[in-house]
mmCIF file of C-alpha atoms in Angstrom:
data_model
loop_
_atom_site.group_PDB
_atom_site.id
_atom_site.type_symbol
_atom_site.label_atom_id
_atom_site.label_comp_id
_atom_site.label_asym_id
_atom_site.label_seq_id
_atom_site.Cartn_x
_atom_site.Cartn_y
_atom_site.Cartn_z
ATOM 1 C CA UNK A 1 64.055 142.719 4.796
ATOM 2 C CA UNK A 2 67.164 143.655 2.856
ATOM 3 C CA UNK A 3 68.317 140.074 3.328
ATOM 4 C CA UNK A 4 65.544 138.885 1.056
ATOM 5 C CA UNK A 5 66.526 141.319 -1.665
ATOM 6 C CA UNK A 6 70.287 141.286 -1.439
ATOM 7 C CA UNK A 7 71.161 138.041 0.360
ATOM 8 C CA UNK A 8 73.514 137.817 3.294
ATOM 9 C CA UNK A 9 75.176 141.093 2.350
ATOM 10 C CA UNK A 10 71.959 142.908 3.235
ATOM 11 C CA UNK A 11 71.827 141.269 6.645
ATOM 12 C CA UNK A 12 75.432 142.200 7.321
ATOM 13 C CA UNK A 13 74.790 145.798 6.252
ATOM 14 C CA UNK A 14 71.760 146.169 8.520
ATOM 15 C CA UNK A 15 73.536 144.564 11.477
ATOM 16 C CA UNK A 16 76.479 146.914 10.959
ATOM 17 C CA UNK A 17 74.101 149.888 11.045
ATOM 18 C CA UNK A 18 72.502 148.635 14.259
ATOM 19 C CA UNK A 19 75.899 148.198 15.913
ATOM 20 C CA UNK A 20 77.110 151.646 14.859
ATOM 21 C CA UNK A 21 73.832 153.133 16.082
ATOM 22 C CA UNK A 22 74.422 151.510 19.466
ATOM 23 C CA UNK A 23 78.083 152.587 19.592
ATOM 24 C CA UNK A 24 77.463 156.148 18.470
ATOM 25 C CA UNK A 25 74.140 156.995 20.120
ATOM 26 C CA UNK A 26 72.878 154.495 22.710
ATOM 27 C CA UNK A 27 76.134 153.856 24.597
ATOM 28 C CA UNK A 28 76.977 157.591 24.951
ATOM 29 C CA UNK A 29 73.528 158.052 26.537
ATOM 30 C CA UNK A 30 74.426 155.434 29.137
ATOM 31 C CA UNK A 31 77.727 157.201 29.721
ATOM 32 C CA UNK A 32 75.807 160.368 30.581
ATOM 33 C CA UNK A 33 74.102 158.300 33.289
ATOM 34 C CA UNK A 34 77.607 157.537 34.627
ATOM 35 C CA UNK A 35 77.390 153.867 33.654
ATOM 36 C CA UNK A 36 80.623 152.142 32.547
ATOM 37 C CA UNK A 37 80.925 151.831 28.775
ATOM 38 C CA UNK A 38 81.128 148.034 29.137
ATOM 39 C CA UNK A 39 77.714 147.931 30.815
ATOM 40 C CA UNK A 40 76.324 150.233 28.133
ATOM 41 C CA UNK A 41 77.349 147.871 25.338
ATOM 42 C CA UNK A 42 76.006 144.830 27.219
ATOM 43 C CA UNK A 43 72.626 146.490 27.809
ATOM 44 C CA UNK A 44 72.505 147.597 24.166
ATOM 45 C CA UNK A 45 73.218 144.021 23.062
ATOM 46 C CA UNK A 46 70.466 142.649 25.296
ATOM 47 C CA UNK A 47 67.978 145.215 23.982
ATOM 48 C CA UNK A 48 68.868 144.912 20.295
ATOM 49 C CA UNK A 49 69.607 141.179 20.229
ATOM 50 C CA UNK A 50 67.429 138.155 19.444
ATOM 51 C CA UNK A 51 65.992 138.008 22.964
ATOM 52 C CA UNK A 52 65.183 141.735 23.068
ATOM 53 C CA UNK A 53 63.565 143.565 20.157
ATOM 54 C CA UNK A 54 64.359 140.561 17.988
ATOM 55 C CA UNK A 55 61.822 138.491 19.909
ATOM 56 C CA UNK A 56 59.133 141.033 19.013
ATOM 57 C CA UNK A 57 60.065 141.243 15.331
ATOM 58 C CA UNK A 58 57.884 138.248 14.432
ATOM 59 C CA UNK A 59 54.741 140.188 15.301
ATOM 60 C CA UNK A 60 56.096 143.620 14.370
ATOM 61 C CA UNK A 61 58.390 143.154 11.362
ATOM 62 C CA UNK A 62 59.552 146.780 11.326
ATOM 63 C CA UNK A 63 61.434 146.099 14.586
ATOM 64 C CA UNK A 64 63.644 143.702 12.651
ATOM 65 C CA UNK A 65 65.439 146.692 11.168
ATOM 66 C CA UNK A 66 66.608 147.677 14.667
ATOM 67 C CA UNK A 67 67.979 144.318 15.811
ATOM 68 C CA UNK A 68 71.082 142.193 15.276
ATOM 69 C CA UNK A 69 69.743 139.418 13.059
ATOM 70 C CA UNK A 70 72.888 137.283 12.770
ATOM 71 C CA UNK A 71 74.526 136.903 16.223
ATOM 72 C CA UNK A 72 76.870 134.184 14.915
ATOM 73 C CA UNK A 73 78.420 136.623 12.440
ATOM 74 C CA UNK A 74 78.705 139.229 15.190
ATOM 75 C CA UNK A 75 80.542 136.688 17.366
ATOM 76 C CA UNK A 76 83.241 136.299 14.728
ATOM 77 C CA UNK A 77 83.908 140.032 14.571
ATOM 78 C CA UNK A 78 83.658 140.308 18.356
ATOM 79 C CA UNK A 79 86.561 137.874 18.719
ATOM 80 C CA UNK A 80 88.742 140.399 16.922
ATOM 81 C CA UNK A 81 88.124 142.887 19.735
ATOM 82 C CA UNK A 82 89.384 140.397 22.308
ATOM 83 C CA UNK A 83 92.416 139.616 20.149
ATOM 84 C CA UNK A 84 93.306 143.290 19.721
ATOM 85 C CA UNK A 85 92.857 143.884 23.455
ATOM 86 C CA UNK A 86 95.150 141.012 24.398
ATOM 87 C CA UNK A 87 97.672 142.038 21.747
ATOM 88 C CA UNK A 88 97.850 145.575 23.134
ATOM 89 C CA UNK A 89 98.035 144.148 26.630
ATOM 90 C CA UNK A 90 101.058 142.151 25.511
ATOM 91 C CA UNK A 91 102.653 145.359 24.202
ATOM 92 C CA UNK A 92 102.680 146.676 27.786
ATOM 93 C CA UNK A 93 104.578 143.666 29.067
ATOM 94 C CA UNK A 94 107.889 141.992 28.241
ATOM 95 C CA UNK A 95 109.232 138.488 28.619
ATOM 96 C CA UNK A 96 111.155 139.637 31.682
ATOM 97 C CA UNK A 97 107.975 140.985 33.289
ATOM 98 C CA UNK A 98 106.094 137.823 32.336
ATOM 99 C CA UNK A 99 108.771 135.661 33.926
ATOM 100 C CA UNK A 100 108.456 137.785 37.032
ATOM 101 C CA UNK A 101 104.757 136.854 37.162
ATOM 102 C CA UNK A 102 105.396 133.100 37.188
ATOM 103 C CA UNK A 103 104.515 132.747 40.877
ATOM 104 C CA UNK A 104 101.203 134.497 40.218
ATOM 105 C CA UNK A 105 100.466 132.591 36.996
ATOM 106 C CA UNK A 106 101.139 129.097 38.301
ATOM 107 C CA UNK A 107 100.954 129.610 42.067
ATOM 108 C CA UNK A 108 98.027 131.944 42.656
ATOM 109 C CA UNK A 109 96.389 130.958 39.361
ATOM 110 C CA UNK A 110 96.265 127.234 40.065
ATOM 111 C CA UNK A 111 95.116 127.760 43.654
ATOM 112 C CA UNK A 112 92.378 130.247 42.725
ATOM 113 C CA UNK A 113 91.008 128.147 39.866
ATOM 114 C CA UNK A 114 91.320 124.901 41.825
ATOM 115 C CA UNK A 115 89.427 126.173 44.861
ATOM 116 C CA UNK A 116 86.792 127.907 42.743
ATOM 117 C CA UNK A 117 86.204 124.868 40.528
ATOM 118 C CA UNK A 118 85.997 122.509 43.523
ATOM 119 C CA UNK A 119 83.432 124.557 45.454
ATOM 120 C CA UNK A 120 81.355 125.417 42.402
ATOM 121 C CA UNK A 121 81.359 121.748 41.324
ATOM 122 C CA UNK A 122 80.034 120.729 44.729
ATOM 123 C CA UNK A 123 77.336 123.406 44.542
ATOM 124 C CA UNK A 124 76.282 122.272 41.045
ATOM 125 C CA UNK A 125 76.206 118.632 42.173
ATOM 126 C CA UNK A 126 74.044 119.546 45.153
ATOM 127 C CA UNK A 127 71.696 121.312 42.721
ATOM 128 C CA UNK A 128 71.330 118.094 40.717
ATOM 129 C CA UNK A 129 73.544 118.746 37.713
ATOM 130 C CA UNK A 130 75.091 115.256 37.726
ATOM 131 C CA UNK A 131 78.727 114.196 38.009
ATOM 132 C CA UNK A 132 80.291 115.209 34.689
ATOM 133 C CA UNK A 133 77.872 118.117 34.313
ATOM 134 C CA UNK A 134 78.740 119.442 37.765
ATOM 135 C CA UNK A 135 82.477 119.305 37.118
ATOM 136 C CA UNK A 136 82.041 120.973 33.725
ATOM 137 C CA UNK A 137 79.929 123.705 35.325
ATOM 138 C CA UNK A 138 82.499 124.257 38.055
ATOM 139 C CA UNK A 139 85.366 124.505 35.580
ATOM 140 C CA UNK A 140 83.447 126.803 33.223
ATOM 141 C CA UNK A 141 82.402 129.239 35.951
ATOM 142 C CA UNK A 142 85.867 129.198 37.576
ATOM 143 C CA UNK A 143 87.214 131.135 34.569
ATOM 144 C CA UNK A 144 87.073 134.949 34.627
ATOM 145 C CA UNK A 145 86.757 137.489 31.811
ATOM 146 C CA UNK A 146 90.114 138.408 30.317
ATOM 147 C CA UNK A 147 88.454 140.981 28.052
ATOM 148 C CA UNK A 148 86.455 142.843 30.698
ATOM 149 C CA UNK A 149 89.104 142.758 33.437
ATOM 150 C CA UNK A 150 91.868 143.895 31.079
ATOM 151 C CA UNK A 151 89.735 146.745 29.736
ATOM 152 C CA UNK A 152 88.854 147.924 33.247
ATOM 153 C CA UNK A 153 92.511 147.851 34.296
ATOM 154 C CA UNK A 154 93.516 149.818 31.206
ATOM 155 C CA UNK A 155 90.761 152.394 31.756
ATOM 156 C CA UNK A 156 91.841 152.841 35.391
ATOM 157 C CA UNK A 157 95.575 152.946 34.487
ATOM 158 C CA UNK A 158 96.212 149.961 36.778
ATOM 159 C CA UNK A 159 97.504 147.457 34.242
ATOM 160 C CA UNK A 160 101.092 147.829 35.517
ATOM 161 C CA UNK A 161 100.072 148.265 39.175
ATOM 162 C CA UNK A 162 100.293 145.383 41.662
ATOM 163 C CA UNK A 163 96.579 144.614 41.311
ATOM 164 C CA UNK A 164 96.951 144.563 37.523
ATOM 165 C CA UNK A 165 99.876 142.157 37.624
ATOM 166 C CA UNK A 166 98.018 139.852 40.037
ATOM 167 C CA UNK A 167 94.837 139.795 37.947
ATOM 168 C CA UNK A 168 96.651 139.331 34.626
ATOM 169 C CA UNK A 169 98.818 136.557 36.056
ATOM 170 C CA UNK A 170 95.773 134.545 37.123
ATOM 171 C CA UNK A 171 93.948 135.276 33.856
ATOM 172 C CA UNK A 172 96.914 133.950 31.865
ATOM 173 C CA UNK A 173 96.780 130.696 33.804
ATOM 174 C CA UNK A 174 93.050 130.469 33.087
ATOM 175 C CA UNK A 175 93.701 130.939 29.355
ATOM 176 C CA UNK A 176 96.107 128.005 29.486
ATOM 177 C CA UNK A 177 93.356 125.860 31.035
ATOM 178 C CA UNK A 178 90.858 126.319 28.208
ATOM 179 C CA UNK A 179 92.306 123.471 26.118
ATOM 180 C CA UNK A 180 92.413 120.882 28.959
ATOM 181 C CA UNK A 181 88.852 121.783 29.972
ATOM 182 C CA UNK A 182 87.553 121.334 26.425
ATOM 183 C CA UNK A 183 89.430 118.018 26.182
ATOM 184 C CA UNK A 184 87.703 116.847 29.358
ATOM 185 C CA UNK A 185 84.286 117.906 28.052
ATOM 186 C CA UNK A 186 84.925 116.030 24.814
ATOM 187 C CA UNK A 187 85.722 112.829 26.706
ATOM 188 C CA UNK A 188 82.811 113.285 29.100
ATOM 189 C CA UNK A 189 80.516 113.602 26.091
ATOM 190 C CA UNK A 190 81.871 110.422 24.528
ATOM 191 C CA UNK A 191 83.614 112.197 21.643
ATOM 192 C CA UNK A 192 87.169 111.516 22.774
ATOM 193 C CA UNK A 193 89.374 109.082 20.873
ATOM 194 C CA UNK A 194 92.159 107.226 22.623
ATOM 195 C CA UNK A 195 93.074 107.462 26.288
ATOM 196 C CA UNK A 196 92.857 110.646 28.318
ATOM 197 C CA UNK A 197 96.591 110.472 29.041
ATOM 198 C CA UNK A 198 97.602 110.265 25.377
ATOM 199 C CA UNK A 199 95.326 113.162 24.425
ATOM 200 C CA UNK A 200 96.597 115.361 27.266
ATOM 201 C CA UNK A 201 100.235 114.580 26.428
ATOM 202 C CA UNK A 202 99.601 115.323 22.755
ATOM 203 C CA UNK A 203 97.916 118.613 23.685
ATOM 204 C CA UNK A 204 100.856 119.598 25.901
ATOM 205 C CA UNK A 205 103.340 118.849 23.127
ATOM 206 C CA UNK A 206 101.289 120.779 20.562
ATOM 207 C CA UNK A 207 100.912 123.733 22.910
ATOM 208 C CA UNK A 208 104.627 123.827 23.694
ATOM 209 C CA UNK A 209 105.554 123.636 20.007
ATOM 210 C CA UNK A 210 103.077 126.419 19.164
ATOM 211 C CA UNK A 211 104.364 128.782 21.861
ATOM 212 C CA UNK A 212 107.994 128.003 20.983
ATOM 213 C CA UNK A 213 107.281 128.614 17.280
ATOM 214 C CA UNK A 214 105.748 132.023 17.989
ATOM 215 C CA UNK A 215 108.701 132.925 20.205
ATOM 216 C CA UNK A 216 111.330 131.900 17.636
ATOM 217 C CA UNK A 217 109.589 133.697 14.763
ATOM 218 C CA UNK A 218 109.264 136.827 16.860
ATOM 219 C CA UNK A 219 112.807 136.812 18.180
ATOM 220 C CA UNK A 220 114.650 136.113 14.938
ATOM 221 C CA UNK A 221 112.415 137.379 12.101
ATOM 222 C CA UNK A 222 109.786 139.846 13.300
ATOM 223 C CA UNK A 223 111.990 142.923 13.719
ATOM 224 C CA UNK A 224 113.510 142.526 10.232
ATOM 225 C CA UNK A 225 110.107 142.015 8.635
ATOM 226 C CA UNK A 226 108.701 145.113 10.350
ATOM 227 C CA UNK A 227 111.668 147.184 9.227
ATOM 228 C CA UNK A 228 111.145 145.986 5.659
ATOM 229 C CA UNK A 229 107.444 146.858 5.721
ATOM 230 C CA UNK A 230 108.122 150.311 7.192
ATOM 231 C CA UNK A 231 110.764 151.051 4.561
ATOM 232 C CA UNK A 232 108.662 149.792 1.642
ATOM 233 C CA UNK A 233 105.256 151.273 2.384
ATOM 234 C CA UNK A 234 105.190 153.133 5.652
ATOM 235 C CA UNK A 235 102.232 152.895 8.004
ATOM 236 C CA UNK A 236 99.821 151.130 5.629
ATOM 237 C CA UNK A 237 101.994 148.052 5.171
ATOM 238 C CA UNK A 238 102.988 148.196 8.814
ATOM 239 C CA UNK A 239 99.315 147.986 9.825
ATOM 240 C CA UNK A 240 98.765 145.038 7.476
ATOM 241 C CA UNK A 241 101.792 143.264 8.953
ATOM 242 C CA UNK A 242 100.553 143.946 12.493
ATOM 243 C CA UNK A 243 97.170 142.407 11.706
ATOM 244 C CA UNK A 244 98.922 139.415 10.145
ATOM 245 C CA UNK A 245 101.036 139.013 13.276
ATOM 246 C CA UNK A 246 98.029 139.128 15.627
ATOM 247 C CA UNK A 247 95.834 136.783 13.609
ATOM 248 C CA UNK A 248 98.718 134.497 12.671
ATOM 249 C CA UNK A 249 99.841 133.990 16.266
ATOM 250 C CA UNK A 250 96.218 133.450 17.339
ATOM 251 C CA UNK A 251 95.788 130.856 14.577
ATOM 252 C CA UNK A 252 98.923 129.007 15.711
ATOM 253 C CA UNK A 253 97.771 128.709 19.326
ATOM 254 C CA UNK A 254 94.204 127.845 18.277
ATOM 255 C CA UNK A 255 95.544 125.123 15.992
ATOM 256 C CA UNK A 256 97.399 123.660 18.985
ATOM 257 C CA UNK A 257 94.200 123.602 21.058
ATOM 258 C CA UNK A 258 95.046 126.695 23.100
ATOM 259 C CA UNK A 259 93.024 129.910 23.161
ATOM 260 C CA UNK A 260 93.127 132.547 20.433
ATOM 261 C CA UNK A 261 93.683 135.188 23.115
ATOM 262 C CA UNK A 262 96.919 133.558 24.294
ATOM 263 C CA UNK A 263 98.406 133.770 20.796
ATOM 264 C CA UNK A 264 97.453 137.433 20.482
ATOM 265 C CA UNK A 265 99.038 138.162 23.863
ATOM 266 C CA UNK A 266 102.287 136.438 22.863
ATOM 267 C CA UNK A 267 102.323 138.414 19.610
ATOM 268 C CA UNK A 268 102.006 141.607 21.640
ATOM 269 C CA UNK A 269 104.955 140.593 23.813
ATOM 270 C CA UNK A 270 107.116 140.118 20.724
ATOM 271 C CA UNK A 271 106.066 143.301 18.913
ATOM 272 C CA UNK A 272 106.556 145.181 22.180
ATOM 273 C CA UNK A 273 110.255 144.384 21.914
ATOM 274 C CA UNK A 274 110.504 146.413 18.683
ATOM 275 C CA UNK A 275 110.744 150.168 18.197
ATOM 276 C CA UNK A 276 107.340 150.184 16.451
ATOM 277 C CA UNK A 277 105.469 149.541 19.701
ATOM 278 C CA UNK A 278 104.069 153.042 20.314
ATOM 279 C CA UNK A 279 103.054 153.701 16.715
ATOM 280 C CA UNK A 280 101.171 150.398 16.573
ATOM 281 C CA UNK A 281 99.356 151.216 19.821
ATOM 282 C CA UNK A 282 98.067 154.478 18.364
ATOM 283 C CA UNK A 283 97.056 152.920 15.034
ATOM 284 C CA UNK A 284 95.157 149.971 16.567
ATOM 285 C CA UNK A 285 93.304 151.799 19.346
ATOM 286 C CA UNK A 286 90.181 152.719 17.284
ATOM 287 C CA UNK A 287 89.863 149.193 15.873
ATOM 288 C CA UNK A 288 90.229 147.649 19.306
ATOM 289 C CA UNK A 289 87.570 149.912 20.788
ATOM 290 C CA UNK A 290 84.968 149.190 18.099
ATOM 291 C CA UNK A 291 85.473 145.437 17.956
ATOM 292 C CA UNK A 292 85.633 145.163 21.728
ATOM 293 C CA UNK A 293 82.356 147.067 21.944
ATOM 294 C CA UNK A 294 80.875 144.483 19.596
ATOM 295 C CA UNK A 295 82.183 141.748 21.897
ATOM 296 C CA UNK A 296 80.389 143.260 24.884
ATOM 297 C CA UNK A 297 77.227 143.532 22.790
ATOM 298 C CA UNK A 298 77.410 139.801 22.020
ATOM 299 C CA UNK A 299 77.560 139.146 25.769
ATOM 300 C CA UNK A 300 74.309 141.075 26.100
ATOM 301 C CA UNK A 301 72.763 139.154 23.174
ATOM 302 C CA UNK A 302 73.295 135.898 25.077
ATOM 303 C CA UNK A 303 71.165 137.151 27.974
ATOM 304 C CA UNK A 304 67.598 135.868 27.707
ATOM 305 C CA UNK A 305 65.250 137.954 29.922
ATOM 306 C CA UNK A 306 62.558 135.259 29.755
ATOM 307 C CA UNK A 307 64.919 132.631 31.186
ATOM 308 C CA UNK A 308 66.210 135.046 33.824
ATOM 309 C CA UNK A 309 62.716 135.990 34.996
ATOM 310 C CA UNK A 310 61.392 132.419 35.011
ATOM 311 C CA UNK A 311 64.364 131.228 37.102
ATOM 312 C CA UNK A 312 65.001 134.457 38.989
ATOM 313 C CA UNK A 313 65.552 132.962 42.485
ATOM 314 C CA UNK A 314 67.977 130.350 41.133
ATOM 315 C CA UNK A 315 69.836 132.871 38.968
ATOM 316 C CA UNK A 316 70.122 135.384 41.822
ATOM 317 C CA UNK A 317 71.339 132.733 44.268
ATOM 318 C CA UNK A 318 73.785 131.419 41.671
ATOM 319 C CA UNK A 319 75.285 134.857 41.087
ATOM 320 C CA UNK A 320 75.713 135.482 44.815
ATOM 321 C CA UNK A 321 77.310 132.071 45.322
ATOM 322 C CA UNK A 322 79.571 132.507 42.293
ATOM 323 C CA UNK A 323 80.847 135.922 43.400
ATOM 324 C CA UNK A 324 81.359 134.791 46.993
ATOM 325 C CA UNK A 325 83.220 131.578 46.101
ATOM 326 C CA UNK A 326 85.494 133.034 43.426
ATOM 327 C CA UNK A 327 86.127 136.231 45.378
ATOM 328 C CA UNK A 328 87.135 134.317 48.503
ATOM 329 C CA UNK A 329 89.316 131.928 46.478
ATOM 330 C CA UNK A 330 91.107 134.858 44.818
ATOM 331 C CA UNK A 331 91.726 136.577 48.162
ATOM 332 C CA UNK A 332 93.165 133.396 49.664
ATOM 333 C CA UNK A 333 95.326 132.531 46.628
ATOM 334 C CA UNK A 334 96.835 135.988 46.118
ATOM 335 C CA UNK A 335 97.279 136.549 49.858
ATOM 336 C CA UNK A 336 99.186 133.264 50.251
ATOM 337 C CA UNK A 337 101.423 133.863 47.227
ATOM 338 C CA UNK A 338 102.158 137.589 47.614
ATOM 339 C CA UNK A 339 101.466 138.270 51.288
ATOM 340 C CA UNK A 340 99.602 141.448 50.266
ATOM 341 C CA UNK A 341 96.045 141.469 51.613
ATOM 342 C CA UNK A 342 95.126 144.818 50.016
ATOM 343 C CA UNK A 343 96.161 143.621 46.554
ATOM 344 C CA UNK A 344 94.324 140.328 47.106
ATOM 345 C CA UNK A 345 91.056 142.077 48.007
ATOM 346 C CA UNK A 346 91.222 144.489 45.086
ATOM 347 C CA UNK A 347 92.019 141.786 42.522
ATOM 348 C CA UNK A 348 89.288 139.506 43.880
ATOM 349 C CA UNK A 349 86.611 141.990 42.856
ATOM 350 C CA UNK A 350 87.774 141.757 39.255
ATOM 351 C CA UNK A 351 88.159 137.974 39.187
ATOM 352 C CA UNK A 352 84.934 137.003 40.987
ATOM 353 C CA UNK A 353 82.520 137.148 37.993
ATOM 354 C CA UNK A 354 82.488 134.566 35.215
ATOM 355 C CA UNK A 355 84.171 135.016 31.826
ATOM 356 C CA UNK A 356 83.605 134.651 28.114
ATOM 357 C CA UNK A 357 85.120 131.157 27.998
ATOM 358 C CA UNK A 358 82.238 129.928 30.164
ATOM 359 C CA UNK A 359 79.997 130.263 27.090
ATOM 360 C CA UNK A 360 82.485 128.321 24.964
ATOM 361 C CA UNK A 361 82.692 125.457 27.474
ATOM 362 C CA UNK A 362 78.932 125.392 28.075
ATOM 363 C CA UNK A 363 78.258 125.437 24.332
ATOM 364 C CA UNK A 364 80.377 122.329 23.803
ATOM 365 C CA UNK A 365 78.980 120.682 26.953
ATOM 366 C CA UNK A 366 75.334 121.130 25.931
ATOM 367 C CA UNK A 367 76.055 120.024 22.354
ATOM 368 C CA UNK A 368 77.653 116.781 23.593
ATOM 369 C CA UNK A 369 75.043 116.130 26.283
ATOM 370 C CA UNK A 370 77.360 116.616 29.245
ATOM 371 C CA UNK A 371 75.120 119.436 30.502
ATOM 372 C CA UNK A 372 71.356 119.393 29.962
ATOM 373 C CA UNK A 373 70.216 122.265 27.713
ATOM 374 C CA UNK A 374 67.739 123.565 30.306
ATOM 375 C CA UNK A 375 70.466 123.666 32.943
ATOM 376 C CA UNK A 376 72.970 125.155 30.499
ATOM 377 C CA UNK A 377 70.669 128.103 29.735
ATOM 378 C CA UNK A 378 70.369 128.945 33.431
ATOM 379 C CA UNK A 379 74.119 128.634 33.992
ATOM 380 C CA UNK A 380 74.738 130.888 30.983
ATOM 381 C CA UNK A 381 72.375 133.468 32.474
ATOM 382 C CA UNK A 382 74.290 133.360 35.759
ATOM 383 C CA UNK A 383 77.602 133.747 33.918
ATOM 384 C CA UNK A 384 76.386 136.575 31.685
ATOM 385 C CA UNK A 385 74.794 138.635 34.443
ATOM 386 C CA UNK A 386 77.856 138.222 36.657
ATOM 387 C CA UNK A 387 79.998 139.615 33.817
ATOM 388 C CA UNK A 388 77.745 142.676 33.645
ATOM 389 C CA UNK A 389 78.440 143.201 37.346
ATOM 390 C CA UNK A 390 82.234 143.206 36.895
ATOM 391 C CA UNK A 391 82.596 147.022 37.078
ATOM 392 C CA UNK A 392 80.578 147.005 40.301
ATOM 393 C CA UNK A 393 82.466 144.110 41.892
ATOM 394 C CA UNK A 394 85.708 145.780 40.795
ATOM 395 C CA UNK A 395 84.765 148.926 42.718
ATOM 396 C CA UNK A 396 83.815 146.830 45.735
ATOM 397 C CA UNK A 397 87.208 145.139 45.555
ATOM 398 C CA UNK A 398 88.911 148.546 45.472
ATOM 399 C CA UNK A 399 87.005 149.631 48.590
ATOM 400 C CA UNK A 400 87.938 146.429 50.418
ATOM 401 C CA UNK A 401 91.545 146.783 49.287
ATOM 402 C CA UNK A 402 91.713 150.357 50.619
ATOM 403 C CA UNK A 403 90.329 149.206 53.950
ATOM 404 C CA UNK A 404 92.818 146.351 54.129
ATOM 405 C CA UNK A 405 95.675 148.761 53.369
ATOM 406 C CA UNK A 406 94.696 151.258 56.081
ATOM 407 C CA UNK A 407 95.799 149.233 59.120
ATOM 408 C CA UNK A 408 99.219 148.724 57.522
ATOM 409 C CA UNK A 409 99.475 152.417 56.696
ATOM 410 C CA UNK A 410 98.358 153.495 60.181
ATOM 411 C CA UNK A 411 100.637 151.083 61.983
ATOM 412 C CA UNK A 412 103.602 152.753 63.808
#
């Protein structure tokens, strides 16, 4: 392998070639079969990852040249795709629009996550996952995929529609929950220091300071800095400053224990207030598409066909239960908060599958012993396969939403 001759640089070079091969050749073939591009990248990741051709490379070394050999490195680049997506999502919003979503963020969001986590925890406990493990499983699976849902809404031009606002509002609340969930897992695994109350209070203070810092920098300094970059070097320096803004805001929220995605979204809100909004959207679009494709490939790499096949009845039942519980919880939460049954049905199809943060939570939980590794692998398979089904469940939600809207439209 090139890695033996040239070190890690050779591995990176080969993995980059494999990814570009998938993006430029394999995924377009799936598109010709009328499969969503998200599904194409996930299938490509499963086929070219360590559990696909990579598993055969030990006996047939030449296959190693057609696989992703360093998934951990791919994960780091894949995170950039999620950050760019959330940043560009923030560009489409404003603080006024975000304030208008507060009833969806905290009302529908808390109800949907609470109901989902409760029912999924009970199901995991009944399956023998144990107390702390069951609650961790319920919380992990209650979260939905910000990356996939946002991309689908953008592709369908629904990001500013009622269903888009409902889905994004709930997803924002879920992003805010990542830190408290990880704090709980740390304490459940015996790694917590101090009382739960003191840690939670500290986390709340850190999160508030981080968000306030991003807001103040954006409001009072960002526009002047962007003007200076545009005057000094044009689009090149402006692109560098944009990347600094995205990664810097993400680093601030991550340092406070919040999610990277939340910082990128807040950065988008602030840049969206400037006159450079549209130019930045055009300049970042290719980068977002490539890195986001890599993210979806990493989702596919986490799917282990051997585990799925050996636990097929459990995985299938888990997916059905997951979609039913989260879909019903989303319908109830959005219906109660907005009074719009059609919007509730359509958004539920997008929110029913699991999300990328499930892998983060499960990774920490298995490392600390809160969830048994054998159970964690099965739960990860359920989460990953449900994410692949998001385009399909989204279409089902649209059909149900149209049916729910018909009686209202036909009424005299």
